[in-house]
């Protein structure tokens, strides 16, 4: 239950529930629901999460996903380029520690496309793609579609480097870029992030 727009009675020592019309919120104390005329005066400040990606280190082959449609379009128009999806959150310490190295690897692999997906803003998209731990990565390429997925930290960054070395070599796909696989598309459709009967025109989603 949200603590916003409620009248708060603050206790200096301990929180004591005040009957059937009271609720306890761990952050502000006992809340009295009985007087609805004055609840509008309460305002709760929530911490602002700052972006973790330093704009000074962004490279031309890095992009930030703005919507599920944006992701579908990007993957299906990437051609033979290796696409690395990087899922992160501003509240994730591991993501903050790893991000500078991700930027370095993006600069060292200009033919690959590094795509950042902010879980704070695209949480429903992350759930649709079955991302349950951060930082998390998924690699896609050409007609092969999804190649692998894994989580890693600074301590296991070798896993990321090995995946780039294995899947980043020059190659030519015999067919258009596949993008998300059928299961992933069905999962996004089940969350109403894309329509079930989506229309494709030249492998582009509208």
PDB file of C-alpha atoms in Angstrom:
ATOM      1  CA  UNK A   1       0.000   0.000   0.000  1.00  0.00           C
ATOM      2  CA  UNK A   2       1.362   3.423  -0.934  1.00  0.00           C
ATOM      3  CA  UNK A   3       2.337   5.871   1.811  1.00  0.00           C
ATOM      4  CA  UNK A   4       1.564   8.896  -0.348  1.00  0.00           C
ATOM      5  CA  UNK A   5      -1.352  11.317   0.251  1.00  0.00           C
ATOM      6  CA  UNK A   6      -1.886  10.193   3.819  1.00  0.00           C
ATOM      7  CA  UNK A   7      -1.919  12.112   7.103  1.00  0.00           C
ATOM      8  CA  UNK A   8       1.073  11.018   9.222  1.00  0.00           C
ATOM      9  CA  UNK A   9       1.343  11.001  13.004  1.00  0.00           C
ATOM     10  CA  UNK A  10       5.027  10.702  13.839  1.00  0.00           C
ATOM     11  CA  UNK A  11       6.206   8.950  17.003  1.00  0.00           C
ATOM     12  CA  UNK A  12       9.589   9.989  18.375  1.00  0.00           C
ATOM     13  CA  UNK A  13      10.334   6.675  20.039  1.00  0.00           C
ATOM     14  CA  UNK A  14       8.439   3.751  18.554  1.00  0.00           C
ATOM     15  CA  UNK A  15       5.660   3.018  16.093  1.00  0.00           C
ATOM     16  CA  UNK A  16       2.357   2.072  17.712  1.00  0.00           C
ATOM     17  CA  UNK A  17      -0.681   1.030  15.627  1.00  0.00           C
ATOM     18  CA  UNK A  18      -3.717   3.122  16.612  1.00  0.00           C
ATOM     19  CA  UNK A  19      -6.640   0.860  15.883  1.00  0.00           C
ATOM     20  CA  UNK A  20      -8.458  -0.531  12.845  1.00  0.00           C
ATOM     21  CA  UNK A  21      -8.157   2.711  10.907  1.00  0.00           C
ATOM     22  CA  UNK A  22      -4.352   2.867  11.213  1.00  0.00           C
ATOM     23  CA  UNK A  23      -1.595   1.307   9.171  1.00  0.00           C
ATOM     24  CA  UNK A  24       2.155   1.119   9.808  1.00  0.00           C
ATOM     25  CA  UNK A  25       4.647   2.351   7.245  1.00  0.00           C
ATOM     26  CA  UNK A  26       8.265   1.518   8.112  1.00  0.00           C
ATOM     27  CA  UNK A  27       9.573   4.780   6.675  1.00  0.00           C
ATOM     28  CA  UNK A  28       7.351   7.374   8.370  1.00  0.00           C
ATOM     29  CA  UNK A  29       5.578   5.858  11.381  1.00  0.00           C
ATOM     30  CA  UNK A  30       1.882   5.404  12.148  1.00  0.00           C
ATOM     31  CA  UNK A  31      -0.605   6.650   9.566  1.00  0.00           C
ATOM     32  CA  UNK A  32      -4.103   7.748  10.538  1.00  0.00           C
ATOM     33  CA  UNK A  33      -6.731   7.199   7.826  1.00  0.00           C
ATOM     34  CA  UNK A  34      -9.633   8.652   9.795  1.00  0.00           C
ATOM     35  CA  UNK A  35      -9.437  12.301   8.708  1.00  0.00           C
ATOM     36  CA  UNK A  36      -9.557  12.537   4.914  1.00  0.00           C
ATOM     37  CA  UNK A  37      -9.759  16.347   4.929  1.00  0.00           C
ATOM     38  CA  UNK A  38      -6.070  16.887   5.742  1.00  0.00           C
ATOM     39  CA  UNK A  39      -4.316  13.986   4.035  1.00  0.00           C
ATOM     40  CA  UNK A  40      -3.446  16.158   1.039  1.00  0.00           C
ATOM     41  CA  UNK A  41      -0.797  17.970   3.084  1.00  0.00           C
ATOM     42  CA  UNK A  42       1.521  14.970   3.320  1.00  0.00           C
ATOM     43  CA  UNK A  43       4.291  14.663   0.742  1.00  0.00           C
ATOM     44  CA  UNK A  44       6.767  11.787   0.620  1.00  0.00           C
ATOM     45  CA  UNK A  45      10.186  12.376  -0.912  1.00  0.00           C
ATOM     46  CA  UNK A  46      11.576   9.419  -2.824  1.00  0.00           C
ATOM     47  CA  UNK A  47      15.262   9.108  -3.736  1.00  0.00           C
ATOM     48  CA  UNK A  48      16.132  10.084  -7.287  1.00  0.00           C
ATOM     49  CA  UNK A  49      18.096   7.433  -9.166  1.00  0.00           C
ATOM     50  CA  UNK A  50      20.780   9.004 -11.312  1.00  0.00           C
ATOM     51  CA  UNK A  51      21.859   7.391 -14.600  1.00  0.00           C
ATOM     52  CA  UNK A  52      24.976   5.241 -14.256  1.00  0.00           C
ATOM     53  CA  UNK A  53      26.277   5.621 -17.804  1.00  0.00           C
ATOM     54  CA  UNK A  54      28.790   8.452 -18.096  1.00  0.00           C
ATOM     55  CA  UNK A  55      27.956  10.316 -21.295  1.00  0.00           C
ATOM     56  CA  UNK A  56      31.657  11.056 -21.780  1.00  0.00           C
ATOM     57  CA  UNK A  57      32.376   7.364 -22.338  1.00  0.00           C
ATOM     58  CA  UNK A  58      29.524   6.592 -24.739  1.00  0.00           C
ATOM     59  CA  UNK A  59      30.620   5.423 -28.189  1.00  0.00           C
ATOM     60  CA  UNK A  60      28.768   5.718 -31.521  1.00  0.00           C
ATOM     61  CA  UNK A  61      27.863   2.010 -31.370  1.00  0.00           C
ATOM     62  CA  UNK A  62      26.000   2.338 -28.045  1.00  0.00           C
ATOM     63  CA  UNK A  63      22.264   2.954 -27.763  1.00  0.00           C
ATOM     64  CA  UNK A  64      19.677   3.291 -24.978  1.00  0.00           C
ATOM     65  CA  UNK A  65      16.375   1.456 -25.455  1.00  0.00           C
ATOM     66  CA  UNK A  66      13.332   3.710 -25.108  1.00  0.00           C
ATOM     67  CA  UNK A  67      10.528   1.163 -25.576  1.00  0.00           C
ATOM     68  CA  UNK A  68       9.824  -2.476 -26.536  1.00  0.00           C
ATOM     69  CA  UNK A  69       9.096  -1.291 -30.091  1.00  0.00           C
ATOM     70  CA  UNK A  70      12.499   0.392 -30.221  1.00  0.00           C
ATOM     71  CA  UNK A  71      14.195  -2.875 -29.200  1.00  0.00           C
ATOM     72  CA  UNK A  72      12.302  -5.010 -31.743  1.00  0.00           C
ATOM     73  CA  UNK A  73      13.107  -2.571 -34.538  1.00  0.00           C
ATOM     74  CA  UNK A  74      16.780  -2.269 -33.613  1.00  0.00           C
ATOM     75  CA  UNK A  75      17.347  -6.032 -33.540  1.00  0.00           C
ATOM     76  CA  UNK A  76      15.545  -6.634 -36.827  1.00  0.00           C
ATOM     77  CA  UNK A  77      17.449  -3.918 -38.657  1.00  0.00           C
ATOM     78  CA  UNK A  78      20.911  -4.736 -37.265  1.00  0.00           C
ATOM     79  CA  UNK A  79      21.871  -6.908 -40.233  1.00  0.00           C
ATOM     80  CA  UNK A  80      24.893  -9.130 -39.494  1.00  0.00           C
ATOM     81  CA  UNK A  81      26.140  -6.984 -36.623  1.00  0.00           C
ATOM     82  CA  UNK A  82      26.526  -8.573 -33.205  1.00  0.00           C
ATOM     83  CA  UNK A  83      24.026  -6.958 -30.813  1.00  0.00           C
ATOM     84  CA  UNK A  84      24.772  -6.993 -27.086  1.00  0.00           C
ATOM     85  CA  UNK A  85      21.840  -6.250 -24.784  1.00  0.00           C
ATOM     86  CA  UNK A  86      23.051  -4.919 -21.448  1.00  0.00           C
ATOM     87  CA  UNK A  87      20.415  -4.846 -18.677  1.00  0.00           C
ATOM     88  CA  UNK A  88      21.218  -2.568 -15.747  1.00  0.00           C
ATOM     89  CA  UNK A  89      19.780  -0.488 -12.922  1.00  0.00           C
ATOM     90  CA  UNK A  90      20.961   2.685 -11.235  1.00  0.00           C
ATOM     91  CA  UNK A  91      20.380   0.975  -7.881  1.00  0.00           C
ATOM     92  CA  UNK A  92      22.639  -1.990  -8.789  1.00  0.00           C
ATOM     93  CA  UNK A  93      26.162  -1.670  -7.399  1.00  0.00           C
ATOM     94  CA  UNK A  94      27.465  -4.402  -9.706  1.00  0.00           C
ATOM     95  CA  UNK A  95      26.073  -2.549 -12.712  1.00  0.00           C
ATOM     96  CA  UNK A  96      27.801   0.666 -11.672  1.00  0.00           C
ATOM     97  CA  UNK A  97      31.126  -1.094 -11.195  1.00  0.00           C
ATOM     98  CA  UNK A  98      30.922  -2.943 -14.520  1.00  0.00           C
ATOM     99  CA  UNK A  99      29.693  -0.132 -16.767  1.00  0.00           C
ATOM    100  CA  UNK A 100      33.101   1.517 -17.455  1.00  0.00           C
ATOM    101  CA  UNK A 101      34.474  -1.801 -18.731  1.00  0.00           C
ATOM    102  CA  UNK A 102      31.401  -2.314 -20.931  1.00  0.00           C
ATOM    103  CA  UNK A 103      32.068   1.107 -22.473  1.00  0.00           C
ATOM    104  CA  UNK A 104      35.709   0.119 -23.042  1.00  0.00           C
ATOM    105  CA  UNK A 105      34.678  -3.102 -24.802  1.00  0.00           C
ATOM    106  CA  UNK A 106      32.182  -1.201 -26.941  1.00  0.00           C
ATOM    107  CA  UNK A 107      34.997   1.122 -28.052  1.00  0.00           C
ATOM    108  CA  UNK A 108      37.214  -1.899 -28.810  1.00  0.00           C
ATOM    109  CA  UNK A 109      34.466  -3.608 -30.872  1.00  0.00           C
ATOM    110  CA  UNK A 110      33.083  -0.861 -33.154  1.00  0.00           C
ATOM    111  CA  UNK A 111      31.333  -3.344 -35.477  1.00  0.00           C
ATOM    112  CA  UNK A 112      29.124  -4.590 -32.624  1.00  0.00           C
ATOM    113  CA  UNK A 113      26.072  -2.743 -31.280  1.00  0.00           C
ATOM    114  CA  UNK A 114      25.866  -2.333 -27.505  1.00  0.00           C
ATOM    115  CA  UNK A 115      22.299  -1.729 -26.330  1.00  0.00           C
ATOM    116  CA  UNK A 116      21.600  -0.505 -22.791  1.00  0.00           C
ATOM    117  CA  UNK A 117      18.255  -1.352 -21.170  1.00  0.00           C
ATOM    118  CA  UNK A 118      17.505   0.472 -17.912  1.00  0.00           C
ATOM    119  CA  UNK A 119      15.448  -1.788 -15.619  1.00  0.00           C
ATOM    120  CA  UNK A 120      14.283   1.259 -13.653  1.00  0.00           C
ATOM    121  CA  UNK A 121      12.499   2.570 -16.779  1.00  0.00           C
ATOM    122  CA  UNK A 122      11.885  -0.665 -18.700  1.00  0.00           C
ATOM    123  CA  UNK A 123      11.027  -3.045 -15.866  1.00  0.00           C
ATOM    124  CA  UNK A 124       8.115  -4.658 -17.692  1.00  0.00           C
ATOM    125  CA  UNK A 125      10.278  -5.246 -20.763  1.00  0.00           C
ATOM    126  CA  UNK A 126      12.929  -6.897 -18.571  1.00  0.00           C
ATOM    127  CA  UNK A 127      10.324  -9.207 -17.039  1.00  0.00           C
ATOM    128  CA  UNK A 128       9.070 -10.091 -20.507  1.00  0.00           C
ATOM    129  CA  UNK A 129      12.596 -11.093 -21.511  1.00  0.00           C
ATOM    130  CA  UNK A 130      13.001 -13.162 -18.297  1.00  0.00           C
ATOM    131  CA  UNK A 131      15.747 -11.003 -16.821  1.00  0.00           C
ATOM    132  CA  UNK A 132      15.812 -11.874 -13.107  1.00  0.00           C
ATOM    133  CA  UNK A 133      19.282 -10.743 -12.055  1.00  0.00           C
ATOM    134  CA  UNK A 134      21.437  -7.694 -12.810  1.00  0.00           C
ATOM    135  CA  UNK A 135      23.736  -6.992 -14.530  1.00  0.00           C
ATOM    136  CA  UNK A 136      22.544  -9.318 -17.298  1.00  0.00           C
ATOM    137  CA  UNK A 137      23.483  -9.707 -20.968  1.00  0.00           C
ATOM    138  CA  UNK A 138      21.942 -11.226 -24.105  1.00  0.00           C
ATOM    139  CA  UNK A 139      23.719 -11.542 -27.454  1.00  0.00           C
ATOM    140  CA  UNK A 140      21.967 -11.645 -30.844  1.00  0.00           C
ATOM    141  CA  UNK A 141      23.269 -11.814 -34.396  1.00  0.00           C
ATOM    142  CA  UNK A 142      21.767 -11.906 -37.873  1.00  0.00           C
ATOM    143  CA  UNK A 143      19.634 -14.866 -38.914  1.00  0.00           C
ATOM    144  CA  UNK A 144      20.821 -16.867 -35.890  1.00  0.00           C
ATOM    145  CA  UNK A 145      18.912 -14.642 -33.509  1.00  0.00           C
ATOM    146  CA  UNK A 146      19.710 -15.148 -29.843  1.00  0.00           C
ATOM    147  CA  UNK A 147      23.180 -16.636 -29.303  1.00  0.00           C
ATOM    148  CA  UNK A 148      23.594 -16.709 -25.529  1.00  0.00           C
ATOM    149  CA  UNK A 149      22.595 -15.018 -22.283  1.00  0.00           C
ATOM    150  CA  UNK A 150      24.426 -14.710 -18.978  1.00  0.00           C
ATOM    151  CA  UNK A 151      25.114 -12.586 -15.931  1.00  0.00           C
ATOM    152  CA  UNK A 152      28.589 -11.414 -14.977  1.00  0.00           C
ATOM    153  CA  UNK A 153      30.347  -8.968 -12.692  1.00  0.00           C
ATOM    154  CA  UNK A 154      33.790  -7.363 -12.562  1.00  0.00           C
ATOM    155  CA  UNK A 155      35.090 -10.590 -11.023  1.00  0.00           C
ATOM    156  CA  UNK A 156      33.738 -12.708 -13.902  1.00  0.00           C
ATOM    157  CA  UNK A 157      34.264 -10.240 -16.757  1.00  0.00           C
ATOM    158  CA  UNK A 158      36.156 -12.977 -18.601  1.00  0.00           C
ATOM    159  CA  UNK A 159      32.789 -14.555 -19.410  1.00  0.00           C
ATOM    160  CA  UNK A 160      31.810 -11.402 -21.290  1.00  0.00           C
ATOM    161  CA  UNK A 161      35.122 -11.196 -23.146  1.00  0.00           C
ATOM    162  CA  UNK A 162      34.899 -14.874 -24.161  1.00  0.00           C
ATOM    163  CA  UNK A 163      31.387 -14.344 -25.571  1.00  0.00           C
ATOM    164  CA  UNK A 164      32.572 -11.343 -27.620  1.00  0.00           C
ATOM    165  CA  UNK A 165      35.536 -13.311 -28.969  1.00  0.00           C
ATOM    166  CA  UNK A 166      33.342 -16.282 -29.912  1.00  0.00           C
ATOM    167  CA  UNK A 167      30.458 -14.427 -31.539  1.00  0.00           C
ATOM    168  CA  UNK A 168      32.134 -11.208 -32.730  1.00  0.00           C
ATOM    169  CA  UNK A 169      34.097 -12.610 -35.688  1.00  0.00           C
ATOM    170  CA  UNK A 170      33.212 -11.473 -39.214  1.00  0.00           C
ATOM    171  CA  UNK A 171      30.483 -13.533 -40.845  1.00  0.00           C
ATOM    172  CA  UNK A 172      27.629 -13.229 -43.327  1.00  0.00           C
ATOM    173  CA  UNK A 173      24.139 -14.433 -42.454  1.00  0.00           C
ATOM    174  CA  UNK A 174      22.104 -16.267 -45.075  1.00  0.00           C
ATOM    175  CA  UNK A 175      18.900 -14.439 -44.359  1.00  0.00           C
ATOM    176  CA  UNK A 176      17.493 -11.363 -42.589  1.00  0.00           C
ATOM    177  CA  UNK A 177      18.185 -10.566 -38.961  1.00  0.00           C
ATOM    178  CA  UNK A 178      15.865 -12.610 -36.743  1.00  0.00           C
ATOM    179  CA  UNK A 179      15.858 -10.462 -33.619  1.00  0.00           C
ATOM    180  CA  UNK A 180      13.900 -11.717 -30.629  1.00  0.00           C
ATOM    181  CA  UNK A 181      12.887 -15.357 -30.856  1.00  0.00           C
ATOM    182  CA  UNK A 182       9.263 -16.556 -30.937  1.00  0.00           C
ATOM    183  CA  UNK A 183       9.121 -17.277 -27.211  1.00  0.00           C
ATOM    184  CA  UNK A 184      10.432 -13.820 -26.343  1.00  0.00           C
ATOM    185  CA  UNK A 185       7.969 -12.126 -28.705  1.00  0.00           C
ATOM    186  CA  UNK A 186       5.092 -14.163 -27.251  1.00  0.00           C
ATOM    187  CA  UNK A 187       6.154 -13.190 -23.748  1.00  0.00           C
ATOM    188  CA  UNK A 188       6.159  -9.478 -24.630  1.00  0.00           C
ATOM    189  CA  UNK A 189       2.752  -9.844 -26.282  1.00  0.00           C
ATOM    190  CA  UNK A 190       1.363 -11.525 -23.152  1.00  0.00           C
ATOM    191  CA  UNK A 191       2.336  -8.389 -21.186  1.00  0.00           C
ATOM    192  CA  UNK A 192       0.700  -6.111 -23.805  1.00  0.00           C
ATOM    193  CA  UNK A 193       4.086  -4.641 -24.731  1.00  0.00           C
ATOM    194  CA  UNK A 194       3.547  -5.533 -28.398  1.00  0.00           C
ATOM    195  CA  UNK A 195       0.314  -6.580 -30.162  1.00  0.00           C
ATOM    196  CA  UNK A 196      -0.242 -10.300 -30.700  1.00  0.00           C
ATOM    197  CA  UNK A 197      -0.951  -9.734 -34.394  1.00  0.00           C
ATOM    198  CA  UNK A 198       1.919  -7.300 -34.944  1.00  0.00           C
ATOM    199  CA  UNK A 199       2.512  -6.240 -38.559  1.00  0.00           C
ATOM    200  CA  UNK A 200       5.870  -6.683 -40.243  1.00  0.00           C
ATOM    201  CA  UNK A 201       6.915  -4.630 -43.225  1.00  0.00           C
ATOM    202  CA  UNK A 202      10.436  -5.237 -44.493  1.00  0.00           C
ATOM    203  CA  UNK A 203      11.122  -6.869 -41.125  1.00  0.00           C
ATOM    204  CA  UNK A 204      10.237  -3.655 -39.326  1.00  0.00           C
ATOM    205  CA  UNK A 205       7.682  -3.505 -36.508  1.00  0.00           C
ATOM    206  CA  UNK A 206       4.924  -0.892 -36.505  1.00  0.00           C
TER     207      UNK A 206
END
